[in-house]
mmCIF file of C-alpha atoms in Angstrom:
data_model
loop_
_atom_site.group_PDB
_atom_site.id
_atom_site.type_symbol
_atom_site.label_atom_id
_atom_site.label_comp_id
_atom_site.label_asym_id
_atom_site.label_seq_id
_atom_site.Cartn_x
_atom_site.Cartn_y
_atom_site.Cartn_z
ATOM 1 C CA UNK T 28 39.207 9.942 6.984
ATOM 2 C CA UNK T 29 35.476 10.131 7.634
ATOM 3 C CA UNK T 30 34.794 11.668 11.056
ATOM 4 C CA UNK T 31 32.723 9.881 13.661
ATOM 5 C CA UNK T 32 28.953 10.400 13.279
ATOM 6 C CA UNK T 33 27.749 13.445 15.180
ATOM 7 C CA UNK T 34 24.362 11.864 15.938
ATOM 8 C CA UNK T 35 24.153 10.649 19.575
ATOM 9 C CA UNK T 36 24.901 6.958 20.133
ATOM 10 C CA UNK T 37 22.106 6.507 22.689
ATOM 11 C CA UNK T 38 20.007 3.446 21.807
ATOM 12 C CA UNK T 39 16.732 5.285 22.467
ATOM 13 C CA UNK T 40 17.707 8.475 20.650
ATOM 14 C CA UNK T 41 14.904 8.260 18.076
ATOM 15 C CA UNK T 42 12.256 7.285 20.647
ATOM 16 C CA UNK T 43 13.209 9.898 23.236
ATOM 17 C CA UNK T 44 11.825 13.419 23.370
ATOM 18 C CA UNK T 45 12.401 14.867 19.887
ATOM 19 C CA UNK T 46 14.783 17.760 19.386
ATOM 20 C CA UNK T 47 14.489 20.475 16.789
ATOM 21 C CA UNK T 48 17.376 19.345 14.603
ATOM 22 C CA UNK T 49 19.485 16.253 13.983
ATOM 23 C CA UNK T 50 22.979 15.911 12.537
ATOM 24 C CA UNK T 51 23.247 13.485 9.604
ATOM 25 C CA UNK T 52 26.321 11.934 8.043
ATOM 26 C CA UNK T 53 25.579 11.272 4.372
ATOM 27 C CA UNK T 54 27.817 9.054 2.216
ATOM 28 C CA UNK T 55 27.451 10.141 -1.399
ATOM 29 C CA UNK T 56 27.870 7.823 -4.416
ATOM 30 C CA UNK T 57 30.720 9.992 -5.780
ATOM 31 C CA UNK T 58 32.961 8.978 -2.829
ATOM 32 C CA UNK T 59 32.512 12.061 -0.672
ATOM 33 C CA UNK T 60 30.657 12.520 2.592
ATOM 34 C CA UNK T 61 28.497 15.448 3.607
ATOM 35 C CA UNK T 62 27.406 16.511 7.060
ATOM 36 C CA UNK T 63 23.880 17.861 7.119
ATOM 37 C CA UNK T 64 21.831 19.465 9.870
ATOM 38 C CA UNK T 65 18.110 19.054 9.218
ATOM 39 C CA UNK T 66 14.831 19.091 11.073
ATOM 40 C CA UNK T 67 13.811 16.077 13.148
ATOM 41 C CA UNK T 68 10.648 15.765 11.031
ATOM 42 C CA UNK T 69 12.328 16.322 7.651
ATOM 43 C CA UNK T 70 11.281 13.995 4.838
ATOM 44 C CA UNK T 71 13.792 11.987 2.844
ATOM 45 C CA UNK T 72 12.869 13.961 -0.265
ATOM 46 C CA UNK T 73 13.730 17.206 1.511
ATOM 47 C CA UNK T 74 17.013 15.711 2.743
ATOM 48 C CA UNK T 75 17.919 14.603 -0.782
ATOM 49 C CA UNK T 76 17.199 18.051 -2.224
ATOM 50 C CA UNK T 77 19.387 19.716 0.405
ATOM 51 C CA UNK T 78 22.133 17.173 -0.256
ATOM 52 C CA UNK T 79 22.149 17.904 -3.975
ATOM 53 C CA UNK T 80 22.222 21.665 -3.352
ATOM 54 C CA UNK T 81 25.205 21.152 -1.059
ATOM 55 C CA UNK T 82 26.910 18.673 -3.407
ATOM 56 C CA UNK T 83 26.870 21.242 -6.221
ATOM 57 C CA UNK T 84 29.484 23.211 -4.259
ATOM 58 C CA UNK T 85 31.699 20.162 -3.675
ATOM 59 C CA UNK T 86 34.212 18.340 -5.914
ATOM 60 C CA UNK T 87 33.158 15.466 -8.186
ATOM 61 C CA UNK T 88 29.608 16.756 -8.567
ATOM 62 C CA UNK T 89 29.774 15.880 -12.266
ATOM 63 C CA UNK T 90 29.883 12.195 -11.360
ATOM 64 C CA UNK T 91 26.377 12.326 -9.890
ATOM 65 C CA UNK T 92 23.296 11.469 -11.926
ATOM 66 C CA UNK T 93 19.747 12.714 -11.509
ATOM 67 C CA UNK T 94 18.370 12.603 -7.961
ATOM 68 C CA UNK T 95 15.624 10.188 -8.975
ATOM 69 C CA UNK T 96 18.240 7.553 -9.814
ATOM 70 C CA UNK T 97 19.289 7.158 -6.172
ATOM 71 C CA UNK T 98 17.692 5.868 -2.990
ATOM 72 C CA UNK T 99 18.667 6.013 0.668
ATOM 73 C CA UNK T 100 20.171 3.093 2.532
ATOM 74 C CA UNK T 101 20.708 2.926 6.292
ATOM 75 C CA UNK T 102 21.209 0.480 9.144
ATOM 76 C CA UNK T 103 17.896 -0.237 10.869
ATOM 77 C CA UNK T 104 17.141 -1.325 14.428
ATOM 78 C CA UNK T 105 17.802 -4.970 13.479
ATOM 79 C CA UNK T 106 21.370 -4.088 12.411
ATOM 80 C CA UNK T 107 20.451 -4.901 8.794
ATOM 81 C CA UNK T 108 21.011 -2.589 5.784
ATOM 82 C CA UNK T 109 17.658 -1.321 4.547
ATOM 83 C CA UNK T 110 16.710 0.584 1.408
ATOM 84 C CA UNK T 111 13.763 2.946 1.421
ATOM 85 C CA UNK T 112 11.917 3.904 -1.771
ATOM 86 C CA UNK T 113 9.210 6.037 -0.180
ATOM 87 C CA UNK T 114 10.825 9.461 0.095
ATOM 88 C CA UNK T 115 7.789 10.903 1.862
ATOM 89 C CA UNK T 116 8.850 9.159 5.062
ATOM 90 C CA UNK T 117 10.345 11.246 7.842
ATOM 91 C CA UNK T 118 13.698 10.696 9.491
ATOM 92 C CA UNK T 119 12.084 9.783 12.784
ATOM 93 C CA UNK T 120 10.048 7.129 10.957
ATOM 94 C CA UNK T 121 13.046 5.232 9.578
ATOM 95 C CA UNK T 122 15.366 5.869 12.593
ATOM 96 C CA UNK T 123 18.789 5.499 10.892
ATOM 97 C CA UNK T 124 21.442 4.168 13.262
ATOM 98 C CA UNK T 125 23.894 6.913 14.312
ATOM 99 C CA UNK T 126 22.259 9.241 11.784
ATOM 100 C CA UNK T 127 24.248 7.733 8.890
ATOM 101 C CA UNK T 128 22.620 7.686 5.445
ATOM 102 C CA UNK T 129 24.143 6.146 2.330
ATOM 103 C CA UNK T 130 22.936 7.214 -1.103
ATOM 104 C CA UNK T 131 23.063 4.319 -3.580
ATOM 105 C CA UNK T 132 21.842 3.735 -7.124
ATOM 106 C CA UNK T 133 18.252 2.619 -7.468
ATOM 107 C CA UNK T 134 17.916 -1.065 -8.319
ATOM 108 C CA UNK T 135 16.096 -1.774 -11.592
ATOM 109 C CA UNK T 136 15.862 -5.531 -11.089
ATOM 110 C CA UNK T 137 12.763 -6.829 -9.301
ATOM 111 C CA UNK T 138 11.687 -3.491 -7.798
ATOM 112 C CA UNK T 139 9.956 -3.766 -4.440
ATOM 113 C CA UNK T 140 11.755 -6.973 -3.420
ATOM 114 C CA UNK T 141 13.979 -5.162 -0.921
ATOM 115 C CA UNK T 142 10.959 -3.406 0.572
ATOM 116 C CA UNK T 143 9.121 -6.719 0.932
ATOM 117 C CA UNK T 144 12.147 -8.349 2.587
ATOM 118 C CA UNK T 145 12.403 -5.426 4.995
ATOM 119 C CA UNK T 146 8.739 -5.675 5.955
ATOM 120 C CA UNK T 147 9.107 -9.421 6.563
ATOM 121 C CA UNK T 148 12.194 -8.813 8.715
ATOM 122 C CA UNK T 149 10.350 -6.283 10.879
ATOM 123 C CA UNK T 150 7.356 -8.607 11.135
ATOM 124 C CA UNK T 151 9.314 -11.616 12.405
ATOM 125 C CA UNK T 152 11.842 -9.568 14.368
ATOM 126 C CA UNK T 153 14.865 -11.076 12.603
ATOM 127 C CA UNK T 154 16.860 -10.314 9.519
ATOM 128 C CA UNK T 155 16.319 -12.626 6.561
ATOM 129 C CA UNK T 156 20.080 -13.093 6.303
ATOM 130 C CA UNK T 157 19.919 -15.136 9.516
ATOM 131 C CA UNK T 158 17.559 -17.608 7.845
ATOM 132 C CA UNK T 159 19.699 -17.738 4.711
ATOM 133 C CA UNK T 160 22.604 -18.956 6.842
ATOM 134 C CA UNK T 161 20.605 -21.860 8.249
ATOM 135 C CA UNK T 162 21.523 -25.323 6.995
ATOM 136 C CA UNK T 163 18.468 -27.306 8.010
ATOM 137 C CA UNK T 164 16.633 -29.780 5.785
ATOM 138 C CA UNK T 165 13.440 -29.166 7.772
ATOM 139 C CA UNK T 166 13.592 -25.419 7.136
ATOM 140 C CA UNK T 167 14.324 -25.932 3.439
ATOM 141 C CA UNK T 168 11.413 -28.383 3.111
ATOM 142 C CA UNK T 169 9.049 -25.916 4.801
ATOM 143 C CA UNK T 170 10.182 -23.099 2.507
ATOM 144 C CA UNK T 171 9.642 -25.258 -0.570
ATOM 145 C CA UNK T 172 6.124 -26.275 0.510
ATOM 146 C CA UNK T 173 5.153 -22.693 1.350
ATOM 147 C CA UNK T 174 6.463 -21.509 -1.995
ATOM 148 C CA UNK T 175 4.399 -24.108 -3.860
ATOM 149 C CA UNK T 176 1.330 -23.122 -1.837
ATOM 150 C CA UNK T 177 1.832 -19.432 -2.632
ATOM 151 C CA UNK T 178 2.331 -20.145 -6.341
ATOM 152 C CA UNK T 179 -0.847 -22.250 -6.477
ATOM 153 C CA UNK T 180 -2.847 -19.474 -4.816
ATOM 154 C CA UNK T 181 -1.353 -16.914 -7.202
ATOM 155 C CA UNK T 182 -2.239 -18.943 -10.296
ATOM 156 C CA UNK T 183 -5.743 -19.650 -9.022
ATOM 157 C CA UNK T 184 -6.389 -15.976 -8.329
ATOM 158 C CA UNK T 185 -4.964 -14.922 -11.697
ATOM 159 C CA UNK T 186 -7.509 -17.169 -13.456
ATOM 160 C CA UNK T 187 -10.484 -15.871 -11.476
ATOM 161 C CA UNK T 188 -13.154 -13.688 -13.061
ATOM 162 C CA UNK T 189 -13.818 -10.052 -12.218
ATOM 163 C CA UNK T 190 -16.791 -11.039 -10.082
ATOM 164 C CA UNK T 191 -14.710 -13.574 -8.143
ATOM 165 C CA UNK T 192 -11.999 -10.978 -7.525
ATOM 166 C CA UNK T 193 -14.629 -8.509 -6.402
ATOM 167 C CA UNK T 194 -16.128 -11.009 -3.978
ATOM 168 C CA UNK T 195 -12.642 -11.783 -2.648
ATOM 169 C CA UNK T 196 -11.779 -8.140 -1.931
ATOM 170 C CA UNK T 197 -15.321 -7.167 -0.876
ATOM 171 C CA UNK T 198 -17.071 -10.270 0.490
ATOM 172 C CA UNK T 199 -20.887 -9.943 0.342
ATOM 173 C CA UNK T 200 -22.568 -9.622 3.708
ATOM 174 C CA UNK T 201 -26.133 -10.502 2.660
ATOM 175 C CA UNK T 202 -27.874 -13.594 3.981
ATOM 176 C CA UNK T 203 -28.532 -16.318 1.397
ATOM 177 C CA UNK T 204 -32.291 -15.875 1.668
ATOM 178 C CA UNK T 205 -35.010 -14.448 -0.562
ATOM 179 C CA UNK T 206 -36.450 -12.526 2.374
ATOM 180 C CA UNK T 207 -34.972 -9.672 4.369
ATOM 181 C CA UNK T 208 -33.376 -10.891 7.635
ATOM 182 C CA UNK T 209 -35.344 -10.066 10.756
ATOM 183 C CA UNK T 210 -32.433 -8.111 12.210
ATOM 184 C CA UNK T 211 -32.666 -5.586 9.332
ATOM 185 C CA UNK T 212 -36.381 -4.820 9.553
ATOM 186 C CA UNK T 213 -35.809 -2.004 12.020
ATOM 187 C CA UNK T 214 -33.408 -0.315 9.565
ATOM 188 C CA UNK T 215 -35.804 -0.292 6.618
ATOM 189 C CA UNK T 216 -37.631 2.855 5.608
ATOM 190 C CA UNK T 217 -41.304 2.060 4.957
ATOM 191 C CA UNK T 218 -40.365 -1.587 4.361
ATOM 192 C CA UNK T 219 -38.098 -0.562 1.487
ATOM 193 C CA UNK T 220 -34.392 -0.697 0.861
ATOM 194 C CA UNK T 221 -32.534 1.556 -1.548
ATOM 195 C CA UNK T 222 -30.654 0.613 -4.708
ATOM 196 C CA UNK T 223 -27.900 3.112 -5.499
ATOM 197 C CA UNK T 224 -26.094 3.076 -8.853
ATOM 198 C CA UNK T 225 -22.688 4.773 -8.919
ATOM 199 C CA UNK T 226 -20.891 5.404 -12.219
ATOM 200 C CA UNK T 227 -17.148 4.733 -12.008
ATOM 201 C CA UNK T 228 -14.809 7.772 -12.137
ATOM 202 C CA UNK T 229 -17.716 10.221 -12.060
ATOM 203 C CA UNK T 230 -19.942 11.832 -9.462
ATOM 204 C CA UNK T 231 -23.115 10.442 -11.053
ATOM 205 C CA UNK T 232 -25.344 8.238 -8.956
ATOM 206 C CA UNK T 233 -28.990 7.143 -9.130
ATOM 207 C CA UNK T 234 -31.192 5.650 -6.464
ATOM 208 C CA UNK T 235 -34.514 3.835 -6.284
ATOM 209 C CA UNK T 236 -36.575 2.361 -3.483
ATOM 210 C CA UNK T 237 -37.453 -1.330 -3.709
ATOM 211 C CA UNK T 238 -40.041 -3.003 -1.513
ATOM 212 C CA UNK T 239 -38.732 -5.857 0.582
ATOM 213 C CA UNK T 240 -41.502 -8.119 -0.727
ATOM 214 C CA UNK T 241 -40.551 -7.571 -4.370
ATOM 215 C CA UNK T 242 -38.771 -10.378 -6.197
ATOM 216 C CA UNK T 243 -35.137 -9.285 -6.335
ATOM 217 C CA UNK T 244 -34.433 -11.409 -9.406
ATOM 218 C CA UNK T 245 -36.925 -9.139 -11.202
ATOM 219 C CA UNK T 246 -36.063 -5.871 -9.481
ATOM 220 C CA UNK T 247 -32.391 -5.884 -10.385
ATOM 221 C CA UNK T 248 -32.792 -6.530 -14.138
ATOM 222 C CA UNK T 249 -35.588 -3.931 -14.379
ATOM 223 C CA UNK T 250 -33.502 -1.363 -12.567
ATOM 224 C CA UNK T 251 -30.489 -2.053 -14.764
ATOM 225 C CA UNK T 252 -32.532 -1.727 -17.959
ATOM 226 C CA UNK T 253 -33.952 1.554 -16.656
ATOM 227 C CA UNK T 254 -30.549 3.222 -16.567
ATOM 228 C CA UNK T 255 -28.739 0.898 -18.955
ATOM 229 C CA UNK T 256 -29.267 2.840 -22.194
ATOM 230 C CA UNK T 257 -28.322 6.103 -20.477
ATOM 231 C CA UNK T 258 -25.154 4.649 -18.977
ATOM 232 C CA UNK T 259 -24.088 3.128 -22.303
ATOM 233 C CA UNK T 260 -24.293 6.571 -23.898
ATOM 234 C CA UNK T 261 -21.863 7.806 -21.225
ATOM 235 C CA UNK T 262 -18.842 6.251 -23.007
ATOM 236 C CA UNK T 263 -19.699 2.756 -21.743
ATOM 237 C CA UNK T 264 -18.511 3.577 -18.246
ATOM 238 C CA UNK T 265 -18.568 0.742 -15.749
ATOM 239 C CA UNK T 266 -21.131 1.056 -12.995
ATOM 240 C CA UNK T 267 -22.076 -0.747 -9.812
ATOM 241 C CA UNK T 268 -25.229 -1.187 -7.763
ATOM 242 C CA UNK T 269 -25.206 -1.011 -3.986
ATOM 243 C CA UNK T 270 -28.005 -2.558 -1.933
ATOM 244 C CA UNK T 271 -28.620 -0.319 1.065
ATOM 245 C CA UNK T 272 -31.102 -1.027 3.878
ATOM 246 C CA UNK T 273 -30.613 2.519 5.098
ATOM 247 C CA UNK T 274 -27.082 3.928 5.247
ATOM 248 C CA UNK T 275 -25.069 0.708 5.483
ATOM 249 C CA UNK T 276 -23.563 -0.717 2.291
ATOM 250 C CA UNK T 277 -24.380 -4.411 1.925
ATOM 251 C CA UNK T 278 -23.131 -5.742 -1.417
ATOM 252 C CA UNK T 279 -21.896 -4.599 -4.810
ATOM 253 C CA UNK T 280 -23.303 -5.960 -8.057
ATOM 254 C CA UNK T 281 -21.776 -5.659 -11.519
ATOM 255 C CA UNK T 282 -24.993 -5.873 -13.573
ATOM 256 C CA UNK T 283 -23.489 -6.062 -17.080
ATOM 257 C CA UNK T 284 -25.360 -9.273 -17.859
ATOM 258 C CA UNK T 285 -28.686 -7.484 -17.435
ATOM 259 C CA UNK T 286 -28.025 -4.816 -20.079
#
């Protein structure tokens, strides 16, 4: 018979003043349990390594597979079983109820789904199993509409160009004017802003001052042609141009069309 967990039952155990060590009750996939005393700040990877070292001295060790084929499962603060894939997390980060950890086989179907469900549960403060038990036509209709909306957004984003994706992740913050905004004049150095070219995956970068009165539709192509032949010789690496009034990054350009 498995003994009672040695971890204190206090509800605020993991939020109280930390102790040096914590007692864990670990349920192994080969039908044995191991009691482990580890540091409060131990990572799950360290716990797994200690478990396997201890399991080597126990019966039925031959039934275990490689460590990488297993993940930890525990009961979280919402009283819902939760799997954790990130083994760099500490024990005090996951806060297993009663210090009980179950080692289960890693799921190979739709990886990351359990993690996403867990994050949603923590965000809304309820387990998703509570919503699965609901029998409401209104809830089902809302779910269906939200799913269609998410699928439409996913398809639209999948068909977008590289420039559109770039503008989505890094929205440009320049005014839609041919002149420099008045609020930026005080940041300019001798009425010039700086164009900085950075080559991807290298430490190479080039800069050039451009007068604020110069036509930008001419300045950008000229600047790209200046370094274009050199950059092409560097294994066709992708590069970007940053427009800087002084030290603040304003926008990123992918000037392939100018080469």
